[in-house]
Coordinates of C-alpha atoms and ligand atoms in Angstrom, one line a residue:
X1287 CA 0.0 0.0 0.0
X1288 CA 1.5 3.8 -0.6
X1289 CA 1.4 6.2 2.0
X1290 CA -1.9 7.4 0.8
X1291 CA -3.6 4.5 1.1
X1292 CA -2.3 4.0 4.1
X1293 CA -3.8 7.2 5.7
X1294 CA -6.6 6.5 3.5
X1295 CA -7.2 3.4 5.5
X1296 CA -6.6 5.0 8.9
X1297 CA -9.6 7.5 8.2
X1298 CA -12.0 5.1 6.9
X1299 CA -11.8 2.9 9.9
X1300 CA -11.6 6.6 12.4
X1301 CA -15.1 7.3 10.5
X1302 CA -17.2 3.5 10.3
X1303 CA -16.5 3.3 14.1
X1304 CA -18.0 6.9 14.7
X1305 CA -20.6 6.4 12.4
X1306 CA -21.2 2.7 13.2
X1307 CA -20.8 3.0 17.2
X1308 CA -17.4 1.5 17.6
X1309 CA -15.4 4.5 18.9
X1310 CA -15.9 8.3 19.8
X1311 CA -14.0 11.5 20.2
X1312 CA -14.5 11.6 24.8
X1313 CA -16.8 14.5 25.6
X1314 CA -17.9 15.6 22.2
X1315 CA -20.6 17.8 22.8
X1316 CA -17.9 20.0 24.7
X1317 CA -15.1 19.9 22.0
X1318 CA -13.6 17.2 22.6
X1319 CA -11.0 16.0 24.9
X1320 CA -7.5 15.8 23.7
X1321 CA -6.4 12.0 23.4
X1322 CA -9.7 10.6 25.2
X1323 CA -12.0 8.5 23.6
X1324 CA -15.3 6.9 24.3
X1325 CA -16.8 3.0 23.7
X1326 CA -20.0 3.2 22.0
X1327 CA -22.1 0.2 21.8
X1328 CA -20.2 -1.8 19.4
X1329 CA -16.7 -0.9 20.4
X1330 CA -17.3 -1.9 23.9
X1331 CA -18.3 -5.5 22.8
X1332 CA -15.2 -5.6 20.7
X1333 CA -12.9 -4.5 23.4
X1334 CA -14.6 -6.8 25.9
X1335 CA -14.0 -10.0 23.5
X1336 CA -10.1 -8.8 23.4
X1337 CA -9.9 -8.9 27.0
X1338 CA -11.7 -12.0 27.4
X1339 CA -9.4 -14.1 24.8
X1340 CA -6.4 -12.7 26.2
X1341 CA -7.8 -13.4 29.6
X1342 CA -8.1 -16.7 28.5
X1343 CA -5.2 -17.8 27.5
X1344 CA -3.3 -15.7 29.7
X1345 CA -5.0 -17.0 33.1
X1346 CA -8.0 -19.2 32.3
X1347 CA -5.6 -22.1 30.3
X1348 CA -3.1 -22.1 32.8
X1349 CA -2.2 -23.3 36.2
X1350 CA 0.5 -21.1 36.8
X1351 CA -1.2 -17.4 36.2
X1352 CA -3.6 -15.8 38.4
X1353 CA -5.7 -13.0 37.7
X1354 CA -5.7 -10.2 39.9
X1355 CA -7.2 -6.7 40.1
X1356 CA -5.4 -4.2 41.9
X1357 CA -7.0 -0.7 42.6
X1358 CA -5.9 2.4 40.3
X1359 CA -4.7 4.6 43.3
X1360 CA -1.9 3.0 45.3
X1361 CA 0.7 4.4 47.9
X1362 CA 2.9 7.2 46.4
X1363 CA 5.9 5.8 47.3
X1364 CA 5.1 3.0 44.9
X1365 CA 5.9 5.0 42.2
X1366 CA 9.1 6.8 43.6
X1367 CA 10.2 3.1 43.9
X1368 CA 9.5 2.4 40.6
X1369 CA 11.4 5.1 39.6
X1370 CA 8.7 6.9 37.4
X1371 CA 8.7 10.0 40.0
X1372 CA 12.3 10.9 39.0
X1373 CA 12.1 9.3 35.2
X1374 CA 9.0 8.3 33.8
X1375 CA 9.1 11.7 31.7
X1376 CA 9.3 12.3 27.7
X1377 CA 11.1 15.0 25.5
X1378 CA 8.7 17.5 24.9
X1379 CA 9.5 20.4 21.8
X1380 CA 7.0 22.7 20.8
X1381 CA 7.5 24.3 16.9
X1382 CA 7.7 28.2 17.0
X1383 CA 5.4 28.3 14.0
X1384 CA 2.4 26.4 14.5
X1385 CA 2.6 25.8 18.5
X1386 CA 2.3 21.4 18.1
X1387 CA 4.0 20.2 20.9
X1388 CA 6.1 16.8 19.7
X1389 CA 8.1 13.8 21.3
X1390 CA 11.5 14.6 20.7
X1391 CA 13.0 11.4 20.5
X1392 CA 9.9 10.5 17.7
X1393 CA 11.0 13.4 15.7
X1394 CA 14.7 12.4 15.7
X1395 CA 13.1 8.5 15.2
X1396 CA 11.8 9.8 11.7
X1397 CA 15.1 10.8 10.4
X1398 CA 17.0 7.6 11.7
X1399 CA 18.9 9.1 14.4
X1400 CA 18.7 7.2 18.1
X1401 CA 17.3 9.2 21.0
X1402 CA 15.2 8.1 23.7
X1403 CA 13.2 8.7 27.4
X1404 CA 15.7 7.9 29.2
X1405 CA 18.2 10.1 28.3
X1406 CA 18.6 13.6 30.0
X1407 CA 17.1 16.7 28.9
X1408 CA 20.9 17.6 28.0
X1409 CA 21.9 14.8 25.8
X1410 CA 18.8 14.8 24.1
X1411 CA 19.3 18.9 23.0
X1412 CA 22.8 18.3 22.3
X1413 CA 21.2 15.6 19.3
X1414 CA 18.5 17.6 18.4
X1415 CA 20.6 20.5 17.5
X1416 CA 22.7 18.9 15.1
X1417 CA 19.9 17.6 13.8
X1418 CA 18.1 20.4 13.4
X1419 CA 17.9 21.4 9.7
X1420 CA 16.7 17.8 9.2
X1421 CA 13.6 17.4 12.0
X1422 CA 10.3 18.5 10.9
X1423 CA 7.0 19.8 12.5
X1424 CA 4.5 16.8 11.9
X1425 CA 2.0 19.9 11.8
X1426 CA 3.4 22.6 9.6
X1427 CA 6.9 20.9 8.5
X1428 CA 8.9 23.7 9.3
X1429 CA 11.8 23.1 11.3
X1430 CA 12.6 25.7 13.8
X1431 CA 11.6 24.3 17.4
X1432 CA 11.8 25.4 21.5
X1433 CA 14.6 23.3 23.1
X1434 CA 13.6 20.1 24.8
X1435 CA 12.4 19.8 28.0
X1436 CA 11.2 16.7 29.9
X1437 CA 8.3 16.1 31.1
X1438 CA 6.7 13.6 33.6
X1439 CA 3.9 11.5 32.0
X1440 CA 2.6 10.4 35.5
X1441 CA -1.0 12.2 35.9
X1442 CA -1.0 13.7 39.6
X1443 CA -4.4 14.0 41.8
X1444 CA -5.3 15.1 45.4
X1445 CA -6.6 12.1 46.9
X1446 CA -7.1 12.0 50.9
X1447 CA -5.7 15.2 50.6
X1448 CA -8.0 18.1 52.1
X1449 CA -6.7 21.0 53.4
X1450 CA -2.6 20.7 52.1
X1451 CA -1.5 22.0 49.1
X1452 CA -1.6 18.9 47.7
X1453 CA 0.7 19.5 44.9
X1454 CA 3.8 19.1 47.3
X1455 CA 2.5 15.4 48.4
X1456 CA 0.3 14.4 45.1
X1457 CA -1.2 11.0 44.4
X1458 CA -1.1 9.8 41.1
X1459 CA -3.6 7.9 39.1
X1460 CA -1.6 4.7 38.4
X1461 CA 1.1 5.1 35.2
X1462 CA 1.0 1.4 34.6
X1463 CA -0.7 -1.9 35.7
X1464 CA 2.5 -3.6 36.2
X1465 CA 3.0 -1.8 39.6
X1466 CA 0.0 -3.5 41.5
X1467 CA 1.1 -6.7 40.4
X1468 CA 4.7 -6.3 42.2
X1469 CA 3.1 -4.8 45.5
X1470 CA 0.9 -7.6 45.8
X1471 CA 3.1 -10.1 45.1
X1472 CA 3.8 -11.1 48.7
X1473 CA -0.1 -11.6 49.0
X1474 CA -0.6 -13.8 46.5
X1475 CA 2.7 -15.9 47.3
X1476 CA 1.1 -16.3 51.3
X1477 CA -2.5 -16.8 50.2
X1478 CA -3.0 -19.6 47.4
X1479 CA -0.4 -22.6 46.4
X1480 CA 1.9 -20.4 43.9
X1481 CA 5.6 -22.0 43.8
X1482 CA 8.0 -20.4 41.8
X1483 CA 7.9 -20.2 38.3
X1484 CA 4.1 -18.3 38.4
X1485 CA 2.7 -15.3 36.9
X1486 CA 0.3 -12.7 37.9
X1487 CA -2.0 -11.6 35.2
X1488 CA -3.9 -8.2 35.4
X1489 CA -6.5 -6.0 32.8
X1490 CA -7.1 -2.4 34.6
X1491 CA -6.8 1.5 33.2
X1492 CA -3.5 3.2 33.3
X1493 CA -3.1 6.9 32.9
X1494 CA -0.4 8.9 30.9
X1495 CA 0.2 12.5 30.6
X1496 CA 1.3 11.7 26.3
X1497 CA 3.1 14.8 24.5
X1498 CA 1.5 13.6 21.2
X1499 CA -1.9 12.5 20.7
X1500 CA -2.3 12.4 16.9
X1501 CA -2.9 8.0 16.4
X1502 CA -6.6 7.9 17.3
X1503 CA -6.9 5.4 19.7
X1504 CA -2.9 4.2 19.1
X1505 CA -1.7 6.8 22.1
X1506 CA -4.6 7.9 24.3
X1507 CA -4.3 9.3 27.6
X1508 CA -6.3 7.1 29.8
X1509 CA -6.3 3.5 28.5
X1510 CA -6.4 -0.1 29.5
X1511 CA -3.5 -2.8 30.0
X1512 CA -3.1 -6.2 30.1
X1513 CA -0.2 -7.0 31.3
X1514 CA 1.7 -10.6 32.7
X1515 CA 4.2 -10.5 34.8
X1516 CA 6.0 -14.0 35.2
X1517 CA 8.2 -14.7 38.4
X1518 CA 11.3 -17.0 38.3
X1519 CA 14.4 -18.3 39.5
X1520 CA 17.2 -16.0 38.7
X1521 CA 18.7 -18.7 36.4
X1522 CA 15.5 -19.8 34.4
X1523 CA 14.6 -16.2 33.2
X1524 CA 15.9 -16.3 29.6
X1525 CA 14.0 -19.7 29.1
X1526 CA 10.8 -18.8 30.3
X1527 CA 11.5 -15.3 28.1
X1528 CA 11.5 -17.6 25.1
X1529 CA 8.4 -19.3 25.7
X1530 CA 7.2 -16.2 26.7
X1531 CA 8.2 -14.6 23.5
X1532 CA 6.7 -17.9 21.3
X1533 CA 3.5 -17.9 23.1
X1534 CA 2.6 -14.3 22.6
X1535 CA 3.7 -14.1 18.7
X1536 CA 1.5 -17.5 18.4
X1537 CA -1.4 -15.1 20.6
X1538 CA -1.3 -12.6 17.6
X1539 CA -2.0 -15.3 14.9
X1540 CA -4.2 -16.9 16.4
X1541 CA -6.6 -13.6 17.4
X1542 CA -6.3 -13.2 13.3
X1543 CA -4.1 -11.1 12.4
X1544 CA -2.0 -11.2 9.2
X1545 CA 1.4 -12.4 9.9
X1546 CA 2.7 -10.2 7.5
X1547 CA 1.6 -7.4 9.4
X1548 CA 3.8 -8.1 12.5
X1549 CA 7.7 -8.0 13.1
X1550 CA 9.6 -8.1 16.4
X1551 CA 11.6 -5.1 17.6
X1552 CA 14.7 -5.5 19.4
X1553 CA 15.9 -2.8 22.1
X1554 CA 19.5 -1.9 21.1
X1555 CA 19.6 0.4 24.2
X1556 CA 18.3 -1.5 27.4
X1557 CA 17.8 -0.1 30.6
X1558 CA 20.9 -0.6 32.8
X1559 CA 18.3 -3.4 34.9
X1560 CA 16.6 -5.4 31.6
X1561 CA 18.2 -8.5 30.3
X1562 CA 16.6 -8.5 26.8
X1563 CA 13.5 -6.5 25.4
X1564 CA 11.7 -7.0 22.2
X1565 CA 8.6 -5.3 21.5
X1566 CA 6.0 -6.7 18.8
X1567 CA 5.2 -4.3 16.3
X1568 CA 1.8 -4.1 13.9
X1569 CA 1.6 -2.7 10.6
X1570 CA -0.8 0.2 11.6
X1571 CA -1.4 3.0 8.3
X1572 CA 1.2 5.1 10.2
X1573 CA 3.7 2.7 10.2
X1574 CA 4.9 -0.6 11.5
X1575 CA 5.0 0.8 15.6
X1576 CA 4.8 -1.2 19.0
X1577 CA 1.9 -3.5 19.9
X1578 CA 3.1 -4.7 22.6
X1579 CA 6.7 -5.2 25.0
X1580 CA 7.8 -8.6 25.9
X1581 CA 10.7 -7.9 28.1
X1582 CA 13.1 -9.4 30.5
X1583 CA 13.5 -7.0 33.6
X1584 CA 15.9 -8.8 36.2
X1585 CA 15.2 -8.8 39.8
X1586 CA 14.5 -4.6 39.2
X1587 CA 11.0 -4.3 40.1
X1588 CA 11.1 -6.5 43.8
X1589 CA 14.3 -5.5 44.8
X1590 CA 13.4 -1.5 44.8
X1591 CA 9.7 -2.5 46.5
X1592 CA 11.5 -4.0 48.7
X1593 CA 14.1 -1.4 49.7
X1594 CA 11.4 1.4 49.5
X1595 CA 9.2 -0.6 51.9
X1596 CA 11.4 -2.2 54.1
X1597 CA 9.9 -5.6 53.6
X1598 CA 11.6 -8.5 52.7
X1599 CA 10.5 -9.8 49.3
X1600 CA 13.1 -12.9 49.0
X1601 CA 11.3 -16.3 48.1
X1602 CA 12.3 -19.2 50.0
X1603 CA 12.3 -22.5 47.8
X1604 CA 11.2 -25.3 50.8
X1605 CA 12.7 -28.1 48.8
X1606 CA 15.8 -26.7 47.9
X1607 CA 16.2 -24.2 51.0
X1608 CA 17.5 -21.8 48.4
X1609 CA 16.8 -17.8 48.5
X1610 CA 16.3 -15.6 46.0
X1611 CA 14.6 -12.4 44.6
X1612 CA 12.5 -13.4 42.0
X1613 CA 13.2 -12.4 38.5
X1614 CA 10.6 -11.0 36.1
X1615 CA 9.5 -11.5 32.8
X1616 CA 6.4 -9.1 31.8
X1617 CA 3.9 -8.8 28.9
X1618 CA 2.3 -5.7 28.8
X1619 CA 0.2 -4.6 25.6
X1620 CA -2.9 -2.1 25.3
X1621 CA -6.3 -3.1 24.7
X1622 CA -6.4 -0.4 22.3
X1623 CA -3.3 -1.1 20.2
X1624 CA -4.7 -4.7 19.4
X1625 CA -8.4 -3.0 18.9
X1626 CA -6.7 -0.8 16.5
X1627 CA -4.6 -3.3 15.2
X1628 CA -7.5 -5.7 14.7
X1629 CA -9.2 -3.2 12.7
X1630 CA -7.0 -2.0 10.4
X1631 CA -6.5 -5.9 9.8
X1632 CA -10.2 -6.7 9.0
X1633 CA -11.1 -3.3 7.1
X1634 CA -12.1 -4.7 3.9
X1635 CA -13.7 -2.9 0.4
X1636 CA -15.2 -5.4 -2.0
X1637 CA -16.9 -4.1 -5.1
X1638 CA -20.4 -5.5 -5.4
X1639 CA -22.8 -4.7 -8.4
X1640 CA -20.9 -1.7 -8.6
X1641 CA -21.0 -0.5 -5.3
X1642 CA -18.4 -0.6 -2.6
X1643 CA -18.9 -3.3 0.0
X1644 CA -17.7 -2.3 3.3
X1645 CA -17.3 -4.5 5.7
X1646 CA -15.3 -5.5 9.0
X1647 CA -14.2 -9.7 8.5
X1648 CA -13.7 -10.0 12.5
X1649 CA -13.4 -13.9 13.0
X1650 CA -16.7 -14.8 15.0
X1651 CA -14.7 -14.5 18.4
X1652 CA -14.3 -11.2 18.2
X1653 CA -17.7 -9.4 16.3
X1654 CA -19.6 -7.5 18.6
X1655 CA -22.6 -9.0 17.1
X1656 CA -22.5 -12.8 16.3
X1657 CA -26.1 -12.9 15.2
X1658 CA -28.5 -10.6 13.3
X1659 CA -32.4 -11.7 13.3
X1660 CA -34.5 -10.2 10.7
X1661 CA -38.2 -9.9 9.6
X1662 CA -37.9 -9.9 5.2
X1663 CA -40.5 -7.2 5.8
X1664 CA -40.9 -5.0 8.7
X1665 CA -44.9 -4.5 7.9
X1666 CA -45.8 -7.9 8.5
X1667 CA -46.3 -8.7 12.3
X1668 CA -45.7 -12.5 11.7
X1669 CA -42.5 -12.5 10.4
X1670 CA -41.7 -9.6 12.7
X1671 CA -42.9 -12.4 16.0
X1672 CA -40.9 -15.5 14.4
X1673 CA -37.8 -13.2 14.2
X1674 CA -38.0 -11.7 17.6
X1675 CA -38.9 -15.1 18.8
X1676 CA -35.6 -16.1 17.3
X1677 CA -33.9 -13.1 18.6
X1678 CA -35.4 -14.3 22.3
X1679 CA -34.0 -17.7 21.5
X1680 CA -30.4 -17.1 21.0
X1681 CA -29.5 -14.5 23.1
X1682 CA -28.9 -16.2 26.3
X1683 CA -26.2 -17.8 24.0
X1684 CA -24.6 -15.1 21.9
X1685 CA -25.3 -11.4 21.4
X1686 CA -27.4 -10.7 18.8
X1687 CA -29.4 -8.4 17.3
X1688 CA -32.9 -7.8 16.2
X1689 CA -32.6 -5.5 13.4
X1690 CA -35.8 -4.6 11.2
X1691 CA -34.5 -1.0 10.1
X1692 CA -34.6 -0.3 6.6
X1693 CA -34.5 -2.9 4.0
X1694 CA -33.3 -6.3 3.7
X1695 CA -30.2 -4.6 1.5
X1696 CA -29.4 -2.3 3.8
X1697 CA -29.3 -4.2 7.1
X1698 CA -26.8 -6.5 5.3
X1699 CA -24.7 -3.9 4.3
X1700 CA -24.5 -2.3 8.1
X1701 CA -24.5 -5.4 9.7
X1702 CA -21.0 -6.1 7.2
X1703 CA -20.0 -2.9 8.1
X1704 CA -19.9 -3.6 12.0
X1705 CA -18.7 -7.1 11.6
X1706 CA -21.7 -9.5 11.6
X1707 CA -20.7 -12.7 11.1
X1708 CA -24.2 -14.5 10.4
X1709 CA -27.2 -12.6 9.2
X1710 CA -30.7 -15.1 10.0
X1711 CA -33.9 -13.9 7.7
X1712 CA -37.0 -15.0 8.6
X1713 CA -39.4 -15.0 5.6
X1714 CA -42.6 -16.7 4.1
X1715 CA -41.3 -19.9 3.9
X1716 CA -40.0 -19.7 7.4
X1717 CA -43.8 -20.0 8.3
X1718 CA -44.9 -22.9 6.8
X1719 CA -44.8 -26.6 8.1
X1720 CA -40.8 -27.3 8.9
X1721 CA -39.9 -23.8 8.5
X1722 CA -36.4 -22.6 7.3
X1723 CA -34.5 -19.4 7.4
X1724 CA -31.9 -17.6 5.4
X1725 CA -28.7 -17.8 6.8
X1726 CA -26.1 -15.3 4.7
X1727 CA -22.7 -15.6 5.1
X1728 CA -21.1 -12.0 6.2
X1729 CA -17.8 -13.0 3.7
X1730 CA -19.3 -15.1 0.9
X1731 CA -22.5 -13.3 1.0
X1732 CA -24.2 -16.8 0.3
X1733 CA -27.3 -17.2 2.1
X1734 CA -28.5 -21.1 2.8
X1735 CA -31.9 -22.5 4.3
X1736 CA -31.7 -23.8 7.4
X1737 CA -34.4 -25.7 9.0
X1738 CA -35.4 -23.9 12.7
X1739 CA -34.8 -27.2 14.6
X1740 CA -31.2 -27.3 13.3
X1741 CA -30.0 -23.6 13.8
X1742 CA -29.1 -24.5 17.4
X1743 CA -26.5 -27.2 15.9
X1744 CA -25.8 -24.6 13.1
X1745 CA -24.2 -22.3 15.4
X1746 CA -22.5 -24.7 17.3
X1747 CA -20.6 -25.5 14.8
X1748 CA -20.0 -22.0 13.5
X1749 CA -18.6 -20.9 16.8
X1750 CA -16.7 -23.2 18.3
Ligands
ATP2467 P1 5.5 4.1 23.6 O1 7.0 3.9 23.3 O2 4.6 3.8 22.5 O3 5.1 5.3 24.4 P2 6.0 2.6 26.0 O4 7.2 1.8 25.6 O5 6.1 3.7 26.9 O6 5.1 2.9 24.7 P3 5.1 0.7 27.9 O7 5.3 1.6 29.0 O8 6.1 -0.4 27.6 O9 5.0 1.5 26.5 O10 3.7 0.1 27.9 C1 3.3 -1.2 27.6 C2 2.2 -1.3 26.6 O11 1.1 -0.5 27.0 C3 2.6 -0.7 25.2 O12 3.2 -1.7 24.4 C4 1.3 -0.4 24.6 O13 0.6 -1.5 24.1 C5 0.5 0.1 25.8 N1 0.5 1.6 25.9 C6 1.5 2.3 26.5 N2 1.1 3.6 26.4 C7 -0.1 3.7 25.8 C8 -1.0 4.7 25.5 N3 -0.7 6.0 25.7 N4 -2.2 4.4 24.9 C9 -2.5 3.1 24.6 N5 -1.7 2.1 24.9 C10 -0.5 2.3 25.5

């Protein structure tokens, strides 16, 4: 695909899920809130089948992850242990012409040159000077921009706090998931059978102050996590970051998406405490960028929760006598990344009798609507009974829809649209002795009869 196409692509799926209920701009009626976005009806289906399939393989097929869900709010000294007070802060330039505020380090990115969080404000001017000439306003394209300054992406409140000036002693809505999981690691260790190697699995909202917001739903600034975190022996970390690294590429093809459309990222520049980090990256319009990190982090995380809190996080292997600080192994994606991702991966245009085709080829696990029941005609109460009857029928099983608007054409082409994977038509023939329906395939658009008595099987099959 060229560029065009590409951004083509990313506004076609940012307007079918306004206009078909997937996602909208946060607080609309107001303007809009910068890098917020809302669930409408179909997106929240969508995004509550991602969470379930990762859910599932993540803590429902195995014995050795538990799910847990920590609040959002959590002791501040959690996050001066985890270093995000001090660090957790990005690049921030501002061009002089237009006034868009950019990520340094995704500026310099664009032109091949290596900069990133981590370095200080310092080192990171000293690059973007020479490079100067070269970086370009996203916005406007000129190049003349304020000198970099960092800034903290962790989103302060006043919690508890009522009469200080609570700026001095803030709270902070939580940064990242990941944090909740290490605090209550001691818990979960004392209160179920957990031996080392286990894992702690956790879906919950994190907040970010982000510089940019310009990727839809790629970059927002309140979002949802799921991340893993995997506790081992200090010698079996790089295995279990193997299988670790299989198992989620194999997650990706197995949600659907086109292998093609996925590549891992090495870090070249780890943190001084990771061992290895690779990152999965999607194909999005904008540009192959990161899904999700699979990293390797050491003994970081418990050793600095334990120094900041004074208690002793060390496991004690009973057979072996052995102690140790666990080492961890983490998953961490966005729920939105892999929504966006999905999308862009299903988006497809099929000319029809000379007319475009839109529609959204979600596999069955993921539509937000498995089954639409429809009346042929809308007018005629007794096909509009045997299909809400249907409707009534099937519902405590998938989630459907009854859908008489418009005509028969028309339903099938929004039903496409949001992803439908079986369309069910009750017509005059469904009325008579041994009634059938239609059932049309969203993809093939073939419809077949089905007798009433066998759509219960039908389905079975079709979503296994
Ligand atoms: P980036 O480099 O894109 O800012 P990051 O390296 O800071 O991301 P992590 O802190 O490793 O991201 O977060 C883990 C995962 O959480 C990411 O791989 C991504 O899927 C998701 N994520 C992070 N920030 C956001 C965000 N602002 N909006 C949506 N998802 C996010």
């Amino acid at each position: 695909m060229s560029n065009n196409e590409n951004l083509d692509l990313m506004q076609k799926v940012i307007s079918l899920c306004k206009r078909r209920g997937f996602i909208y701009p946060s607080s609309e009626i107001y303007g809009g809130y910068s890098a917020i976005y809302d669930y409408g009806p179909y997106g929240v289906e969508l995004a509550q089948a991602i969470k379930r399939e990762w859910w599932r393989v993540m803590v429902q097929y195995r014995e050795d992850i538990l799910g847990l869900d920590s609040s959002i709010f959590m002791h501040p000294k959690i996050w001066e242990a985890s270093g995000h007070v001090k660090g957790f802060s990005d690049p921030l330039v501002e061009c002089k012409d237009c006034h868009t505020r950019s990520r340094a380090d995704h500026l310099l990115e664009e032109i091949g040159v290596f900069a990133d969080e981590k370095m200080s404000e310092g080192e990171i001017n000293e690059i973007f000077k020479k490079n100067m000439g070269k970086v370009m306003c996203p916005n406007c394209k000129k190049s003349d921009f304020s000198a970099a300054k960092k800034f903290n992406l962790l989103v302060q409140a006043n919690l508890g706090n009522f009469t200080g000036d609570w700026k001095k002693e803030p709270s902070y809505l939580r940064g990242e998931t990941c944090q909740g999981i290490y605090v209550n690691y001691r818990n979960i260790l004392d209160s179920t059978r957990v031996k080392i190697p286990f894992g702690i699995a956790q879906i919950g909202k994190a907040f970010r102050n982000e510089i940019t917001a310009r990727q839809f739903i790629f970059r927002t600034r309140e979002f949802e996590q799921m991340e893993m975190q995997y506790f081992t022996h200090p010698d079996k970390e790089m295995d279990e970051y193997e299988k670790l690294r299989e198992n989620r590429w194999q997650y990706y093809l197995d949600l659907g998406l086109q292998e093609k459309n996925l590549r891992w990222k090495k870090h070249e520049h780890l943190v001084f405490y990771a061992k290895e980090a690779y990152d999965i990256e999607y194909r999005y319009p904008f540009g192959f960028s990161e899904l999700e990190g699979v990293h390797a982090r050491g003994n970081y995380d418990l050793t600095q929760h334990s120094k900041y809190s004074g208690k002793d996080l060390t496991y004690i292997d009973h057979e072996t006598g052995e102690r140790y600080i666990p080492h961890i192994i983490e998953s961490s994606v966005g729920v939105s990344r892999i929504m966006l991702a999905v999308l862009c991966d299903v988006y497809t245009e099929e000319k029809v009798d000379n007319e475009v085709r839109v529609m959204l080829k979600l596999p069955p696990n993921l539509a937000p609507i498995k089954i639409a029941f429809s009346p042929l005609l809308r007018n005629r109460s007794e096909l509009v009974k045997q299909a809400k009857d249907l409707f009534d029928r099937f519902k405590y099983k998938y989630m459907c829809e009854y859908d008489d608007n418009g005509n028969i054409g028309k339903r099938y082409r929004r039903q496409d649209e949001i992803g439908t994977p079986y369309c069910v038509t009750v017509d005059f023939d469904t009325l008579e002795k041994n009634s059938t329906v239609t059932v049309r395939d969203r993809d093939t658009m073939k419809q077949e009869r089905v007798k009433i008595d066998d759509l219960d099987n039908y389905f079975n099959k079709k979503f296994i």
